[in-house]
Amino acid sequence: MPRIRLLGELEVELDGEELRLPPGRRVRALLAWLALNPGLHPRSRLAARFWPDVLDSSARASLRSAIWALRSALGPEGGACLVADRDGVGLRDEGLWVDVREFDALLAAGRLREAVELCRGELLYELDDDWVFEAREQHEQRLAAALGALAAEAEARGEHVEAIGWARRRSALDPLDEDAARELIRLLAGSGDVPGALAAYGRLAERLRGELRIAPGAETRALVERLRERTPAPPALELDAAQPERPLIGRESELERLASAWRRARAGSGTAVLLTGEGGIGKTRLVEELLAGAAADGACSVACAGVELGGARPSEPGGAPPFGIWAELLRDLAAELGPLPQDAVWTSELARLLPGVGRQPGSPDSRAEPGLERLRLFEAVVELLGWAARERPLALAFEDLHLADVSSLELLAYAGRRILRQPVLLVLTRRPVPAPELEATIGSLHSRRALALELGMEPLAEQAVRRLARGAGELSDAAVEEIVGVAGGSPLLAVEAARAHARGDAPAAAGLRDAARAALSRLDEQGRLFVELAAVAGRELERADVASLPLLDDPRGAASAALGGGLLRAREGAIGFRHALLRSAVYDSIPEPARARLHEALADVLRRQAGRRSTRRAADVARHFRLAGRDELALAQLARAAAEAREVAALQEAADFLREAAEIDPGDPELLVELAEVEAWRGLLAESDRAFEQALERIPSGDAGGLVSAWLRRGRWLRGGICHPRESRRSYRAALDVLDREPAPDRLERAEALAGLAWAQAVAGDPEAVEALLREVGEITGREPVGDLLSHDIGVARGHALLRAARFRESYGPLVAAGAAAGRAGRPDMAYSCLINAASAAACAGEFERALDFADRCLALVVPNGLLRLGVYCQSARATVLRQLGRLDEAAAACDAAAALAERIGLEELEGLVRHDRGLLALAGGELERAAAELELALERGAPVSRPLARLQRAEALARAGRADEAEAELRSVALEPVSPSDFPDTLVARMSHVQGLIALARGRRELAERRLREAVAGWERRAGQGADLGEGYVSALVDLGRPPVSVLVEPGRELARVRAELEALAEEAASGMAG
Amino acid sequence: VTEVPAFEDSARSEAPPEEVWKLLYDPSRFPEWWAGVETVAPDQGGYTMYPEGYPDFPMPQRLETARDERSVKISCLVSDLRFEWRLEPLDDGEATAVSVHVEIPDQEAHRLDAQRDVIRRSLVRLTELAGSGAA
């Protein structure tokens, strides 16, 4: 029987030999969970616990894959303890040795010392799932009780040193455990170490205040009061009082220009300003002055900054967490604002970025595809800014944007465009270094007129440097001139050199690095260690961070000492470097082995905090572990960081984390499947397929569950992330192939594969195969209820097969049922997709009232759920249908509503879509000039519509307006426009002939006009007879445009009648002309 | 990588691009210019060409046009023959350069010369027909 160790790193031993465990985080997690919970567990429950984010059937396949991997690793002998039958999976209880259970047994037998000796480390040190946190906490409580009892026994025996050792260990387990800390204080004091006891109390008090915002209890305070009567208390660590700033020197004109931008913003013309300058040139100082002025003006002023976690080298491993600077800014802003409105949708959405805000109970936890979720998150931030700005104006600083993550920059571009009519000033700073994503953000702000001022920060004038130097210390004239020489106009260098001169410990020419070294050398060991930890942490340390810093005996005392050294400063409750360049200088001065040790210690503290506070810091933890050279520990954190990035719809970052994890552990196919999925959602098919191929190579051929799970997931993401029905079909077929080779294939997996295949056949394969496939699904699931997502899949497949066959009316039922199932599954985006297809189908069937009803139901799904882009599509569909119904005023109102949503989103193509709808409405209403202008803008902005058709419609407007030459030029460009089946190419020719007829008419060439109109009649007549093709064009449009083709639908009957009427009018005119 | 047997041909039409375009996008008019095509009938998802003299030999075709390329691709579903037509305006749009790229499956490589001839004759007829329609 194997022996399984869960305390420390996960290990399995068989007959004295350590077994090699399979790669893959979740496989190991599964083994650990089963070891903690012996006995049989239902498959469905295990699948849902370990693979919560995928469909039931994919999760079951993944579970099978994990069991297969475990069985292979345990071998025939070890595998005997693993039970896996049709319904359940588990480890046999008899004979199984698990260290945690042994620990409990020893405790129960009163053999405390032996029990404690088993604890080699934290329970499942390398794993970070929620259940692990719970199990770890429970174990630590039992361990703490054992340690407390051991300390009491030792004290009773008079062994004070031993008692203190046990008490220290107990207190270290949970630094917030006041009972444990009080015992330690009491024992230390009892042994005569009163300063040690008071230091222990100081640590406890800081932690309680920093993390829980409470003071120690009365009992502890009373104990300490008695001790203090013997020893004077150390001074409190003061982090809140603003240190007096020196006056701003030499930046008067820059400040005035910024202040002027602030005044305009305060008055309601929100904008951004950008300061560019080298490090140390004085950007931060100028921003602080501006923000202080704004605060004095009644503004809420908050700042955040991009951070550099490693040294000055940009190619360090590990990426920054997505939305890093925004999370910092919003947290501080929320603290300033007080409670947020709990009834707003955006408040709960914001919880993704600000876990502290909390999702209000009962709020709908609706999920949607990542692109829509990202937009929803952006909107929530904009709502927060708008809500805050209603109370008082905002001055928000984003510093060092050259270091900011790409998601933060995108959000900045989005928010910057949306504050133009609000009292908000965004102050941006950067160094002049290459940063392509930042350039894109600045370009976007520019193009939206959201950047009022760009200031390049020049070196300070010599006179200003002299004043600055004199202000920093008592200096001779010669010293001041020397400083002017070395500073080169940099205020940071000037001040550092002046300080060094004043201290008389370094020549002014030595530069920042030596100044930092000199300052460090003056500190005692603990003070120096504190500064080094601050440099390694890479960000400002708050009170709670200070209290839990590792390796320091007395973090508070060390902080006080460090602050006296001149490199750090305390501001608004946090300690940070006076300048990022000083941080880099200190960081680079730490020798390599020590630096790695500091990174690892910090990673460990952050990891424990993340477990306790459920904050999203896995990316930071991973980066610290990597910089510590502990890649094996970084692995789980990277996978978690990717999951956290997906949680905030930051796909690029998620892909980066996964790629990094896959490089560390190239053998884990699950990481690669995950990466393939993320790349697909980013729309990168080639990258997705590359990762998927690599995953397939790594899944052993005997691992049927692994293969099925991978293929099923791919089939699904090719229906959403990228719409590629043919490849989706191939995936579902591959899954079925694997299942067919299995002796007892899983029913649900087979049902999902069949339903997926049915959809793919409906859209891009053989629609006649659909019913047979769905019948098979029905036979498999029998009378048992199927999950909502599978119900949705079945309805969608059936609906699309009917659409393809142009049996439009029949498609309503299955589509509406599929929409209802998607709604129950908490996916309003998928429910929308079903209903908008029903609306399109009704339009194709000529049932416009019905189409309008479906579109109205869509609207109710998307807008309250914050799915703005879908809201635009929905209003666009309504505008089209209302136009067809001749209800032009209501169509115009729908266009206005779409325009308002599109403006909020700010995507050109959506604004183009609104232009397109307005153009067609104007054409229908006879406003020809307006129609031509709107359609031209629609084409310019890349509206997601049929371009050749839009050009033909514009040419029609121009021809009818008498602008024949322009109409002809537009026709010519139709011939050069790429055309696909979704453009209904067979109708374009008839339409072109029609417009040619109108042009000939405008030119007075009646005979030619008549010939062209007759050509058009012949074309439309041919087309009117071919109903089935409409279904084909329908599904093509769905794939090409990514949405149902309401606005590109062609009605041959209506067109034919139009041309015929024009021909008749022409004939009548000719007859009356002849008669006249 | 083995190259598929293929060839290019081109011709100038005195008609503006839209006139040539109307002929290329209207399968029902193929018999007027495509050498060897006697009749064309629409069917689901495309249309079927019937070669001259073989009314019982349907050759279903698909008009496959890629969004990112300004060309019309016509592929035969029976024989894997692919025709890719491209238009470019000449003389300020008063005339058109028509070019075609033809790919022939390996197993039918022996028909390369015959296809060259068919396409040459078709091109000439297409450009002339477009010219006469433009008047």
PDB file of N, CA and C in Angstrom, chain A residues 804-805 945-948 952 968 971-972 974-983 985-986 988-989 992-993 996 1005 1008 1011-1012 1015 1022 1026 1028-1029 1032 1040-1041, chain B residues 16-19 21-29 42-46 62-71 87-89 91-95 132-135:
ATOM      1  N   ARG A 804     -31.074  26.593 -42.292  1.00  0.00           N
ATOM      2  CA  ARG A 804     -30.274  26.277 -43.488  1.00  0.00           C
ATOM      3  C   ARG A 804     -31.192  25.791 -44.604  1.00  0.00           C
ATOM      4  N   ALA A 805     -32.232  25.039 -44.208  1.00  0.00           N
ATOM      5  CA  ALA A 805     -33.155  24.506 -45.208  1.00  0.00           C
ATOM      6  C   ALA A 805     -34.236  25.528 -45.551  1.00  0.00           C
ATOM      7  N   VAL A 945     -21.240  44.934 -42.185  1.00  0.00           N
ATOM      8  CA  VAL A 945     -22.387  44.692 -43.071  1.00  0.00           C
ATOM      9  C   VAL A 945     -21.836  44.219 -44.406  1.00  0.00           C
ATOM     10  N   SER A 946     -22.724  43.841 -45.311  1.00  0.00           N
ATOM     11  CA  SER A 946     -22.270  43.453 -46.647  1.00  0.00           C
ATOM     12  C   SER A 946     -21.799  44.715 -47.372  1.00  0.00           C
ATOM     13  N   ARG A 947     -20.495  44.792 -47.639  1.00  0.00           N
ATOM     14  CA  ARG A 947     -19.954  46.018 -48.233  1.00  0.00           C
ATOM     15  C   ARG A 947     -20.432  46.235 -49.661  1.00  0.00           C
ATOM     16  N   PRO A 948     -20.420  45.171 -50.515  1.00  0.00           N
ATOM     17  CA  PRO A 948     -20.908  45.437 -51.881  1.00  0.00           C
ATOM     18  C   PRO A 948     -22.362  45.908 -51.879  1.00  0.00           C
ATOM     19  N   LEU A 952     -23.855  49.421 -53.285  1.00  0.00           N
ATOM     20  CA  LEU A 952     -24.935  49.483 -54.267  1.00  0.00           C
ATOM     21  C   LEU A 952     -26.067  50.377 -53.750  1.00  0.00           C
ATOM     22  N   GLU A 968     -21.872  56.193 -60.504  1.00  0.00           N
ATOM     23  CA  GLU A 968     -21.137  55.248 -61.351  1.00  0.00           C
ATOM     24  C   GLU A 968     -19.803  54.850 -60.714  1.00  0.00           C
ATOM     25  N   LEU A 971     -20.471  52.328 -58.165  1.00  0.00           N
ATOM     26  CA  LEU A 971     -20.728  51.016 -58.781  1.00  0.00           C
ATOM     27  C   LEU A 971     -19.431  50.313 -59.133  1.00  0.00           C
ATOM     28  N   ARG A 972     -18.497  51.124 -59.641  1.00  0.00           N
ATOM     29  CA  ARG A 972     -17.225  50.544 -60.057  1.00  0.00           C
ATOM     30  C   ARG A 972     -16.509  49.945 -58.849  1.00  0.00           C
ATOM     31  N   VAL A 974     -17.891  48.628 -56.385  1.00  0.00           N
ATOM     32  CA  VAL A 974     -18.551  47.361 -56.024  1.00  0.00           C
ATOM     33  C   VAL A 974     -17.808  46.205 -56.686  1.00  0.00           C
ATOM     34  N   ALA A 975     -17.430  46.424 -57.938  1.00  0.00           N
ATOM     35  CA  ALA A 975     -16.793  45.344 -58.694  1.00  0.00           C
ATOM     36  C   ALA A 975     -15.435  44.982 -58.106  1.00  0.00           C
ATOM     37  N   LEU A 976     -14.877  45.890 -57.323  1.00  0.00           N
ATOM     38  CA  LEU A 976     -13.549  45.615 -56.757  1.00  0.00           C
ATOM     39  C   LEU A 976     -13.636  45.204 -55.291  1.00  0.00           C
ATOM     40  N   GLU A 977     -14.832  45.117 -54.782  1.00  0.00           N
ATOM     41  CA  GLU A 977     -15.047  44.765 -53.375  1.00  0.00           C
ATOM     42  C   GLU A 977     -15.047  43.238 -53.264  1.00  0.00           C
ATOM     43  N   PRO A 978     -14.355  42.673 -52.263  1.00  0.00           N
ATOM     44  CA  PRO A 978     -14.452  41.220 -52.118  1.00  0.00           C
ATOM     45  C   PRO A 978     -15.898  40.796 -51.802  1.00  0.00           C
ATOM     46  N   VAL A 979     -16.270  39.679 -52.350  1.00  0.00           N
ATOM     47  CA  VAL A 979     -17.651  39.221 -52.180  1.00  0.00           C
ATOM     48  C   VAL A 979     -17.632  37.809 -51.622  1.00  0.00           C
ATOM     49  N   SER A 980     -18.504  37.526 -50.687  1.00  0.00           N
ATOM     50  CA  SER A 980     -18.578  36.150 -50.177  1.00  0.00           C
ATOM     51  C   SER A 980     -20.032  35.695 -50.222  1.00  0.00           C
ATOM     52  N   PRO A 981     -20.273  34.404 -49.969  1.00  0.00           N
ATOM     53  CA  PRO A 981     -21.657  33.925 -50.049  1.00  0.00           C
ATOM     54  C   PRO A 981     -22.597  34.716 -49.133  1.00  0.00           C
ATOM     55  N   SER A 982     -22.045  35.282 -48.032  1.00  0.00           N
ATOM     56  CA  SER A 982     -22.920  36.010 -47.117  1.00  0.00           C
ATOM     57  C   SER A 982     -23.415  37.311 -47.737  1.00  0.00           C
ATOM     58  N   ASP A 983     -22.844  37.714 -48.862  1.00  0.00           N
ATOM     59  CA  ASP A 983     -23.321  38.918 -49.552  1.00  0.00           C
ATOM     60  C   ASP A 983     -24.458  38.592 -50.514  1.00  0.00           C
ATOM     61  N   PRO A 985     -24.417  36.849 -53.361  1.00  0.00           N
ATOM     62  CA  PRO A 985     -23.857  37.363 -54.619  1.00  0.00           C
ATOM     63  C   PRO A 985     -24.839  37.291 -55.793  1.00  0.00           C
ATOM     64  N   ASP A 986     -25.701  36.276 -55.777  1.00  0.00           N
ATOM     65  CA  ASP A 986     -26.589  36.134 -56.933  1.00  0.00           C
ATOM     66  C   ASP A 986     -27.615  37.261 -57.006  1.00  0.00           C
ATOM     67  N   LEU A 988     -26.702  40.441 -56.204  1.00  0.00           N
ATOM     68  CA  LEU A 988     -25.968  41.685 -56.433  1.00  0.00           C
ATOM     69  C   LEU A 988     -26.034  42.107 -57.898  1.00  0.00           C
ATOM     70  N   VAL A 989     -26.016  41.108 -58.804  1.00  0.00           N
ATOM     71  CA  VAL A 989     -26.006  41.431 -60.232  1.00  0.00           C
ATOM     72  C   VAL A 989     -27.310  42.137 -60.619  1.00  0.00           C
ATOM     73  N   MET A 992     -27.248  45.556 -59.289  1.00  0.00           N
ATOM     74  CA  MET A 992     -26.362  46.448 -60.040  1.00  0.00           C
ATOM     75  C   MET A 992     -27.036  46.904 -61.339  1.00  0.00           C
ATOM     76  N   SER A 993     -27.687  45.982 -62.017  1.00  0.00           N
ATOM     77  CA  SER A 993     -28.391  46.374 -63.246  1.00  0.00           C
ATOM     78  C   SER A 993     -29.422  47.452 -62.932  1.00  0.00           C
ATOM     79  N   GLN A 996     -27.696  50.702 -62.426  1.00  0.00           N
ATOM     80  CA  GLN A 996     -27.243  51.189 -63.746  1.00  0.00           C
ATOM     81  C   GLN A 996     -28.405  51.836 -64.484  1.00  0.00           C
ATOM     82  N   ARG A1005     -30.767  58.918 -70.506  1.00  0.00           N
ATOM     83  CA  ARG A1005     -30.634  57.902 -71.557  1.00  0.00           C
ATOM     84  C   ARG A1005     -31.695  56.831 -71.329  1.00  0.00           C
ATOM     85  N   LEU A1008     -31.271  53.068 -72.723  1.00  0.00           N
ATOM     86  CA  LEU A1008     -30.325  52.279 -71.924  1.00  0.00           C
ATOM     87  C   LEU A1008     -30.932  51.953 -70.560  1.00  0.00           C
ATOM     88  N   ARG A1011     -33.246  49.115 -70.847  1.00  0.00           N
ATOM     89  CA  ARG A1011     -32.554  47.833 -71.022  1.00  0.00           C
ATOM     90  C   ARG A1011     -32.023  47.323 -69.663  1.00  0.00           C
ATOM     91  N   ARG A1012     -31.407  48.249 -68.898  1.00  0.00           N
ATOM     92  CA  ARG A1012     -30.842  47.854 -67.607  1.00  0.00           C
ATOM     93  C   ARG A1012     -31.938  47.401 -66.644  1.00  0.00           C
ATOM     94  N   GLU A1015     -32.993  43.993 -67.505  1.00  0.00           N
ATOM     95  CA  GLU A1015     -31.996  43.037 -66.997  1.00  0.00           C
ATOM     96  C   GLU A1015     -32.246  42.752 -65.517  1.00  0.00           C
ATOM     97  N   ARG A1022     -35.439  35.496 -61.634  1.00  0.00           N
ATOM     98  CA  ARG A1022     -34.730  34.229 -61.445  1.00  0.00           C
ATOM     99  C   ARG A1022     -34.543  33.963 -59.950  1.00  0.00           C
ATOM    100  N   GLN A1026     -35.980  30.981 -56.183  1.00  0.00           N
ATOM    101  CA  GLN A1026     -35.046  30.073 -55.497  1.00  0.00           C
ATOM    102  C   GLN A1026     -35.050  30.288 -53.996  1.00  0.00           C
ATOM    103  N   ALA A1028     -34.610  28.134 -51.537  1.00  0.00           N
ATOM    104  CA  ALA A1028     -33.685  27.352 -50.713  1.00  0.00           C
ATOM    105  C   ALA A1028     -32.361  28.071 -50.499  1.00  0.00           C
ATOM    106  N   ASP A1029     -31.909  28.840 -51.486  1.00  0.00           N
ATOM    107  CA  ASP A1029     -30.609  29.491 -51.368  1.00  0.00           C
ATOM    108  C   ASP A1029     -30.559  30.496 -50.237  1.00  0.00           C
ATOM    109  N   GLU A1032     -28.915  29.117 -47.275  1.00  0.00           N
ATOM    110  CA  GLU A1032     -27.462  29.001 -47.419  1.00  0.00           C
ATOM    111  C   GLU A1032     -26.787  30.344 -47.134  1.00  0.00           C
ATOM    112  N   ASP A1040     -19.759  34.768 -41.353  1.00  0.00           N
ATOM    113  CA  ASP A1040     -18.918  35.884 -41.797  1.00  0.00           C
ATOM    114  C   ASP A1040     -19.075  37.123 -40.932  1.00  0.00           C
ATOM    115  N   LEU A1041     -20.304  37.480 -40.628  1.00  0.00           N
ATOM    116  CA  LEU A1041     -20.545  38.727 -39.907  1.00  0.00           C
ATOM    117  C   LEU A1041     -20.600  38.504 -38.403  1.00  0.00           C
TER     118      LEU A1041
ATOM    119  N   PRO B  16     -16.069  48.622 -68.664  1.00  0.00           N
ATOM    120  CA  PRO B  16     -15.686  48.925 -67.285  1.00  0.00           C
ATOM    121  C   PRO B  16     -15.819  47.676 -66.407  1.00  0.00           C
ATOM    122  N   PRO B  17     -15.132  47.670 -65.249  1.00  0.00           N
ATOM    123  CA  PRO B  17     -15.103  46.465 -64.414  1.00  0.00           C
ATOM    124  C   PRO B  17     -16.496  45.954 -64.055  1.00  0.00           C
ATOM    125  N   GLU B  18     -17.449  46.861 -63.833  1.00  0.00           N
ATOM    126  CA  GLU B  18     -18.756  46.373 -63.363  1.00  0.00           C
ATOM    127  C   GLU B  18     -19.452  45.510 -64.412  1.00  0.00           C
ATOM    128  N   GLU B  19     -19.142  45.752 -65.688  1.00  0.00           N
ATOM    129  CA  GLU B  19     -19.781  44.934 -66.727  1.00  0.00           C
ATOM    130  C   GLU B  19     -19.216  43.515 -66.721  1.00  0.00           C
ATOM    131  N   TRP B  21     -17.831  42.159 -64.160  1.00  0.00           N
ATOM    132  CA  TRP B  21     -18.258  41.641 -62.840  1.00  0.00           C
ATOM    133  C   TRP B  21     -19.644  41.016 -62.920  1.00  0.00           C
ATOM    134  N   LYS B  22     -20.553  41.680 -63.631  1.00  0.00           N
ATOM    135  CA  LYS B  22     -21.924  41.155 -63.718  1.00  0.00           C
ATOM    136  C   LYS B  22     -21.938  39.778 -64.385  1.00  0.00           C
ATOM    137  N   LEU B  23     -21.045  39.599 -65.330  1.00  0.00           N
ATOM    138  CA  LEU B  23     -21.008  38.298 -66.016  1.00  0.00           C
ATOM    139  C   LEU B  23     -20.386  37.216 -65.130  1.00  0.00           C
ATOM    140  N   LEU B  24     -19.366  37.628 -64.384  1.00  0.00           N
ATOM    141  CA  LEU B  24     -18.681  36.651 -63.536  1.00  0.00           C
ATOM    142  C   LEU B  24     -19.547  36.186 -62.370  1.00  0.00           C
ATOM    143  N   TYR B  25     -20.396  37.092 -61.864  1.00  0.00           N
ATOM    144  CA  TYR B  25     -21.204  36.762 -60.693  1.00  0.00           C
ATOM    145  C   TYR B  25     -22.565  36.188 -61.043  1.00  0.00           C
ATOM    146  N   ASP B  26     -22.819  35.982 -62.301  1.00  0.00           N
ATOM    147  CA  ASP B  26     -24.140  35.510 -62.698  1.00  0.00           C
ATOM    148  C   ASP B  26     -24.008  34.173 -63.422  1.00  0.00           C
ATOM    149  N   PRO B  27     -24.022  33.072 -62.658  1.00  0.00           N
ATOM    150  CA  PRO B  27     -23.813  31.761 -63.282  1.00  0.00           C
ATOM    151  C   PRO B  27     -24.792  31.497 -64.433  1.00  0.00           C
ATOM    152  N   SER B  28     -25.978  32.113 -64.361  1.00  0.00           N
ATOM    153  CA  SER B  28     -26.947  31.798 -65.416  1.00  0.00           C
ATOM    154  C   SER B  28     -26.466  32.305 -66.783  1.00  0.00           C
ATOM    155  N   ARG B  29     -25.483  33.193 -66.770  1.00  0.00           N
ATOM    156  CA  ARG B  29     -24.965  33.683 -68.057  1.00  0.00           C
ATOM    157  C   ARG B  29     -23.660  32.988 -68.472  1.00  0.00           C
ATOM    158  N   PRO B  42     -29.314  26.384 -60.991  1.00  0.00           N
ATOM    159  CA  PRO B  42     -28.993  26.662 -59.583  1.00  0.00           C
ATOM    160  C   PRO B  42     -29.344  25.455 -58.724  1.00  0.00           C
ATOM    161  N   ASP B  43     -28.590  25.232 -57.673  1.00  0.00           N
ATOM    162  CA  ASP B  43     -28.996  24.246 -56.678  1.00  0.00           C
ATOM    163  C   ASP B  43     -28.565  24.752 -55.311  1.00  0.00           C
ATOM    164  N   GLN B  44     -28.824  23.944 -54.323  1.00  0.00           N
ATOM    165  CA  GLN B  44     -28.572  24.416 -52.982  1.00  0.00           C
ATOM    166  C   GLN B  44     -27.084  24.708 -52.768  1.00  0.00           C
ATOM    167  N   GLY B  45     -26.780  25.920 -52.380  1.00  0.00           N
ATOM    168  CA  GLY B  45     -25.405  26.254 -52.046  1.00  0.00           C
ATOM    169  C   GLY B  45     -24.522  26.541 -53.232  1.00  0.00           C
ATOM    170  N   GLY B  46     -25.046  26.513 -54.438  1.00  0.00           N
ATOM    171  CA  GLY B  46     -24.208  26.796 -55.595  1.00  0.00           C
ATOM    172  C   GLY B  46     -25.013  26.612 -56.857  1.00  0.00           C
ATOM    173  N   ARG B  62     -18.996  25.626 -56.988  1.00  0.00           N
ATOM    174  CA  ARG B  62     -19.250  26.531 -55.865  1.00  0.00           C
ATOM    175  C   ARG B  62     -18.561  27.859 -56.133  1.00  0.00           C
ATOM    176  N   LEU B  63     -19.310  28.915 -55.946  1.00  0.00           N
ATOM    177  CA  LEU B  63     -18.743  30.251 -56.067  1.00  0.00           C
ATOM    178  C   LEU B  63     -18.163  30.565 -54.702  1.00  0.00           C
ATOM    179  N   GLU B  64     -16.836  30.545 -54.625  1.00  0.00           N
ATOM    180  CA  GLU B  64     -16.221  30.709 -53.313  1.00  0.00           C
ATOM    181  C   GLU B  64     -15.424  31.985 -53.342  1.00  0.00           C
ATOM    182  N   THR B  65     -15.895  32.973 -52.671  1.00  0.00           N
ATOM    183  CA  THR B  65     -15.145  34.209 -52.735  1.00  0.00           C
ATOM    184  C   THR B  65     -14.688  34.573 -51.343  1.00  0.00           C
ATOM    185  N   ALA B  66     -13.387  34.804 -51.238  1.00  0.00           N
ATOM    186  CA  ALA B  66     -12.835  35.108 -49.918  1.00  0.00           C
ATOM    187  C   ALA B  66     -12.960  36.595 -49.648  1.00  0.00           C
ATOM    188  N   ARG B  67     -13.299  36.942 -48.429  1.00  0.00           N
ATOM    189  CA  ARG B  67     -13.472  38.344 -48.057  1.00  0.00           C
ATOM    190  C   ARG B  67     -12.182  39.146 -48.207  1.00  0.00           C
ATOM    191  N   ASP B  68     -11.071  38.503 -47.922  1.00  0.00           N
ATOM    192  CA  ASP B  68      -9.836  39.275 -47.900  1.00  0.00           C
ATOM    193  C   ASP B  68      -9.152  39.344 -49.263  1.00  0.00           C
ATOM    194  N   GLU B  69      -9.733  38.706 -50.262  1.00  0.00           N
ATOM    195  CA  GLU B  69      -9.115  38.785 -51.585  1.00  0.00           C
ATOM    196  C   GLU B  69     -10.140  39.293 -52.579  1.00  0.00           C
ATOM    197  N   ARG B  70      -9.670  40.140 -53.457  1.00  0.00           N
ATOM    198  CA  ARG B  70     -10.611  40.691 -54.431  1.00  0.00           C
ATOM    199  C   ARG B  70     -10.663  39.776 -55.638  1.00  0.00           C
ATOM    200  N   SER B  71     -11.247  38.642 -55.437  1.00  0.00           N
ATOM    201  CA  SER B  71     -11.280  37.718 -56.562  1.00  0.00           C
ATOM    202  C   SER B  71     -12.514  36.844 -56.467  1.00  0.00           C
ATOM    203  N   LEU B  87     -10.207  41.115 -61.278  1.00  0.00           N
ATOM    204  CA  LEU B  87     -10.474  42.274 -62.131  1.00  0.00           C
ATOM    205  C   LEU B  87      -9.654  43.459 -61.643  1.00  0.00           C
ATOM    206  N   GLU B  88      -9.146  44.227 -62.611  1.00  0.00           N
ATOM    207  CA  GLU B  88      -8.468  45.468 -62.242  1.00  0.00           C
ATOM    208  C   GLU B  88      -8.862  46.540 -63.219  1.00  0.00           C
ATOM    209  N   PRO B  89      -9.229  47.727 -62.701  1.00  0.00           N
ATOM    210  CA  PRO B  89      -9.648  48.782 -63.622  1.00  0.00           C
ATOM    211  C   PRO B  89      -8.463  49.330 -64.430  1.00  0.00           C
ATOM    212  N   ASP B  91      -7.462  52.507 -67.526  1.00  0.00           N
ATOM    213  CA  ASP B  91      -7.919  53.757 -68.169  1.00  0.00           C
ATOM    214  C   ASP B  91      -9.025  54.429 -67.344  1.00  0.00           C
ATOM    215  N   ASP B  92      -8.742  54.678 -66.083  1.00  0.00           N
ATOM    216  CA  ASP B  92      -9.718  55.353 -65.215  1.00  0.00           C
ATOM    217  C   ASP B  92     -11.042  54.591 -65.098  1.00  0.00           C
ATOM    218  N   GLY B  93     -10.962  53.316 -65.163  1.00  0.00           N
ATOM    219  CA  GLY B  93     -12.188  52.534 -64.984  1.00  0.00           C
ATOM    220  C   GLY B  93     -12.980  52.366 -66.271  1.00  0.00           C
ATOM    221  N   GLU B  94     -12.475  52.856 -67.383  1.00  0.00           N
ATOM    222  CA  GLU B  94     -13.213  52.695 -68.641  1.00  0.00           C
ATOM    223  C   GLU B  94     -12.984  51.315 -69.236  1.00  0.00           C
ATOM    224  N   ALA B  95     -11.868  50.704 -68.860  1.00  0.00           N
ATOM    225  CA  ALA B  95     -11.573  49.351 -69.371  1.00  0.00           C
ATOM    226  C   ALA B  95     -11.116  48.487 -68.189  1.00  0.00           C
ATOM    227  N   SER B 132     -19.820  44.445 -75.253  1.00  0.00           N
ATOM    228  CA  SER B 132     -21.073  44.692 -75.972  1.00  0.00           C
ATOM    229  C   SER B 132     -22.177  45.096 -74.999  1.00  0.00           C
ATOM    230  N   GLY B 133     -22.126  44.573 -73.756  1.00  0.00           N
ATOM    231  CA  GLY B 133     -23.141  44.930 -72.760  1.00  0.00           C
ATOM    232  C   GLY B 133     -22.976  46.346 -72.269  1.00  0.00           C
ATOM    233  N   ALA B 134     -21.765  46.874 -72.355  1.00  0.00           N
ATOM    234  CA  ALA B 134     -21.489  48.195 -71.797  1.00  0.00           C
ATOM    235  C   ALA B 134     -22.102  49.307 -72.615  1.00  0.00           C
ATOM    236  N   ALA B 135     -22.386  49.014 -73.840  1.00  0.00           N
ATOM    237  CA  ALA B 135     -22.830  50.081 -74.728  1.00  0.00           C
ATOM    238  C   ALA B 135     -24.128  50.727 -74.225  1.00  0.00           C
TER     239      ALA B 135
END
